[in-house]
Amino acid sequence: ALSKLSFAGLAVLENNKITDFRAAFGAVGPKIVRNIESEKKVIDLINNNYDEENIREMYSCLIIPIDDQRSTAAYRKEISLRLLLEFVRTLREEK
């Protein structure tokens, strides 16, 4: 089976602070999308100055899917960003 897209997220919570955050996306570019600099910024944004739109913009620049027989680029991008933001919201609730 082929996926339309995939998302994996990991976070470490210590003393009500996120100390590690990782996000990876598949089927939204020529290779797996992961950006360590963006992950570091997300840690700061979750712990301090939460700005969902900033997170969305950061990752929107990284996720550049194509249209093919499985799905459209627009669908893949929007769902990838929704999955990411839902993961981040869940982390904020856990803090």
PDB file of C-alpha atoms in Angstrom:
ATOM      1  CA  ALA A   1       0.000   0.000   0.000  1.00  0.00           C
ATOM      2  CA  LEU A   2       1.155   3.520  -0.727  1.00  0.00           C
ATOM      3  CA  SER A   3       0.531   6.346   1.692  1.00  0.00           C
ATOM      4  CA  LYS A   4      -0.810   9.739   0.744  1.00  0.00           C
ATOM      5  CA  LEU A   5       1.473  11.137   3.447  1.00  0.00           C
ATOM      6  CA  SER A   6       2.981  10.205   6.765  1.00  0.00           C
ATOM      7  CA  PHE A   7       3.871  12.073   9.940  1.00  0.00           C
ATOM      8  CA  ALA A   8       5.938  11.083  12.952  1.00  0.00           C
ATOM      9  CA  GLY A   9       6.379  13.269  15.988  1.00  0.00           C
ATOM     10  CA  LEU A  10       8.443  12.843  19.130  1.00  0.00           C
ATOM     11  CA  ALA A  11       8.725  15.058  22.177  1.00  0.00           C
ATOM     12  CA  VAL A  12      10.324  14.813  25.587  1.00  0.00           C
ATOM     13  CA  LEU A  13       8.639  16.596  28.476  1.00  0.00           C
ATOM     14  CA  GLU A  14      10.667  17.272  31.632  1.00  0.00           C
ATOM     15  CA  ASN A  15       9.509  19.471  34.507  1.00  0.00           C
ATOM     16  CA  ASN A  16       6.661  20.911  32.414  1.00  0.00           C
ATOM     17  CA  LYS A  17       9.048  21.941  29.628  1.00  0.00           C
ATOM     18  CA  ILE A  18       9.603  20.402  26.239  1.00  0.00           C
ATOM     19  CA  THR A  19      13.297  19.488  26.071  1.00  0.00           C
ATOM     20  CA  ASP A  20      13.271  17.656  22.736  1.00  0.00           C
ATOM     21  CA  PHE A  21      10.959  17.894  19.727  1.00  0.00           C
ATOM     22  CA  ARG A  22      11.161  16.114  16.405  1.00  0.00           C
ATOM     23  CA  ALA A  23       8.814  16.039  13.429  1.00  0.00           C
ATOM     24  CA  ALA A  24       9.186  14.137  10.166  1.00  0.00           C
ATOM     25  CA  PHE A  25       6.928  14.005   7.120  1.00  0.00           C
ATOM     26  CA  GLY A  26       6.868  11.458   4.329  1.00  0.00           C
ATOM     27  CA  ALA A  27       5.388  11.606   0.818  1.00  0.00           C
ATOM     28  CA  VAL A  28       5.526  15.407   0.808  1.00  0.00           C
ATOM     29  CA  GLY A  29       8.819  15.881  -1.018  1.00  0.00           C
ATOM     30  CA  PRO A  30      11.531  13.953  -2.815  1.00  0.00           C
ATOM     31  CA  LYS A  31      12.772  12.645   0.546  1.00  0.00           C
ATOM     32  CA  ILE A  32      11.658  12.638   4.190  1.00  0.00           C
ATOM     33  CA  VAL A  33      11.148  16.196   5.454  1.00  0.00           C
ATOM     34  CA  ARG A  34      12.801  16.961   8.774  1.00  0.00           C
ATOM     35  CA  ASN A  35      14.479  20.210   9.816  1.00  0.00           C
ATOM     36  CA  ILE A  36      16.502  20.367  13.026  1.00  0.00           C
ATOM     37  CA  GLU A  37      16.591  24.185  13.135  1.00  0.00           C
ATOM     38  CA  SER A  38      12.805  24.362  12.923  1.00  0.00           C
ATOM     39  CA  GLU A  39      12.521  21.726  15.642  1.00  0.00           C
ATOM     40  CA  LYS A  40      14.671  23.868  17.961  1.00  0.00           C
ATOM     41  CA  LYS A  41      12.474  26.890  17.259  1.00  0.00           C
ATOM     42  CA  VAL A  42       9.333  24.878  17.977  1.00  0.00           C
ATOM     43  CA  ILE A  43      10.716  23.911  21.401  1.00  0.00           C
ATOM     44  CA  ASP A  44      11.130  27.601  22.228  1.00  0.00           C
ATOM     45  CA  LEU A  45       7.697  28.471  20.839  1.00  0.00           C
ATOM     46  CA  ILE A  46       5.942  25.725  22.807  1.00  0.00           C
ATOM     47  CA  ASN A  47       7.723  26.596  26.057  1.00  0.00           C
ATOM     48  CA  ASN A  48       7.632  30.380  25.798  1.00  0.00           C
ATOM     49  CA  ASN A  49       5.944  32.432  23.112  1.00  0.00           C
ATOM     50  CA  TYR A  50       3.439  30.031  21.608  1.00  0.00           C
ATOM     51  CA  ASP A  51       2.593  31.175  18.095  1.00  0.00           C
ATOM     52  CA  GLU A  52       0.795  28.550  16.044  1.00  0.00           C
ATOM     53  CA  GLU A  53       0.948  30.636  12.871  1.00  0.00           C
ATOM     54  CA  ASN A  54       4.740  30.903  13.145  1.00  0.00           C
ATOM     55  CA  ILE A  55       5.024  27.111  13.400  1.00  0.00           C
ATOM     56  CA  ARG A  56       2.681  26.705  10.428  1.00  0.00           C
ATOM     57  CA  GLU A  57       4.715  29.149   8.315  1.00  0.00           C
ATOM     58  CA  MET A  58       8.023  27.488   9.232  1.00  0.00           C
ATOM     59  CA  TYR A  59       6.873  24.075   8.125  1.00  0.00           C
ATOM     60  CA  SER A  60       4.839  25.333   5.184  1.00  0.00           C
ATOM     61  CA  CYS A  61       8.115  26.371   3.553  1.00  0.00           C
ATOM     62  CA  LEU A  62       9.568  22.881   4.069  1.00  0.00           C
ATOM     63  CA  ILE A  63       6.620  20.787   2.891  1.00  0.00           C
ATOM     64  CA  ILE A  64       6.527  20.913  -0.906  1.00  0.00           C
ATOM     65  CA  PRO A  65       4.523  17.921  -2.174  1.00  0.00           C
ATOM     66  CA  ILE A  66       3.512  17.089  -5.736  1.00  0.00           C
ATOM     67  CA  ASP A  67       0.231  16.081  -7.327  1.00  0.00           C
ATOM     68  CA  ASP A  68       0.025  12.429  -8.334  1.00  0.00           C
ATOM     69  CA  GLN A  69      -2.554   9.667  -8.709  1.00  0.00           C
ATOM     70  CA  ARG A  70      -2.740   9.136  -4.918  1.00  0.00           C
ATOM     71  CA  SER A  71      -3.420  12.719  -3.842  1.00  0.00           C
ATOM     72  CA  THR A  72      -3.069  16.405  -4.607  1.00  0.00           C
ATOM     73  CA  ALA A  73      -0.215  18.563  -3.390  1.00  0.00           C
ATOM     74  CA  ALA A  74      -2.655  20.924  -1.660  1.00  0.00           C
ATOM     75  CA  TYR A  75      -4.245  18.059   0.297  1.00  0.00           C
ATOM     76  CA  ARG A  76      -0.894  16.649   1.385  1.00  0.00           C
ATOM     77  CA  LYS A  77       0.406  20.022   2.521  1.00  0.00           C
ATOM     78  CA  GLU A  78      -2.739  20.984   4.450  1.00  0.00           C
ATOM     79  CA  ILE A  79      -3.088  17.629   6.195  1.00  0.00           C
ATOM     80  CA  SER A  80       0.627  17.548   7.075  1.00  0.00           C
ATOM     81  CA  LEU A  81       0.357  20.965   8.704  1.00  0.00           C
ATOM     82  CA  ARG A  82      -2.828  19.981  10.537  1.00  0.00           C
ATOM     83  CA  LEU A  83      -1.168  16.833  11.907  1.00  0.00           C
ATOM     84  CA  LEU A  84       1.833  18.869  13.072  1.00  0.00           C
ATOM     85  CA  LEU A  85      -0.294  21.507  14.781  1.00  0.00           C
ATOM     86  CA  GLU A  86      -2.514  18.909  16.441  1.00  0.00           C
ATOM     87  CA  PHE A  87       0.632  17.237  17.808  1.00  0.00           C
ATOM     88  CA  VAL A  88       1.899  20.591  19.125  1.00  0.00           C
ATOM     89  CA  ARG A  89      -1.478  21.393  20.721  1.00  0.00           C
ATOM     90  CA  THR A  90      -1.429  18.024  22.475  1.00  0.00           C
ATOM     91  CA  LEU A  91       2.043  18.765  23.846  1.00  0.00           C
ATOM     92  CA  ARG A  92       0.922  22.128  25.162  1.00  0.00           C
ATOM     93  CA  GLU A  93      -1.992  20.480  26.953  1.00  0.00           C
ATOM     94  CA  GLU A  94       0.386  17.957  28.562  1.00  0.00           C
ATOM     95  CA  LYS A  95       2.633  20.677  29.985  1.00  0.00           C
TER      96      LYS A  95
END
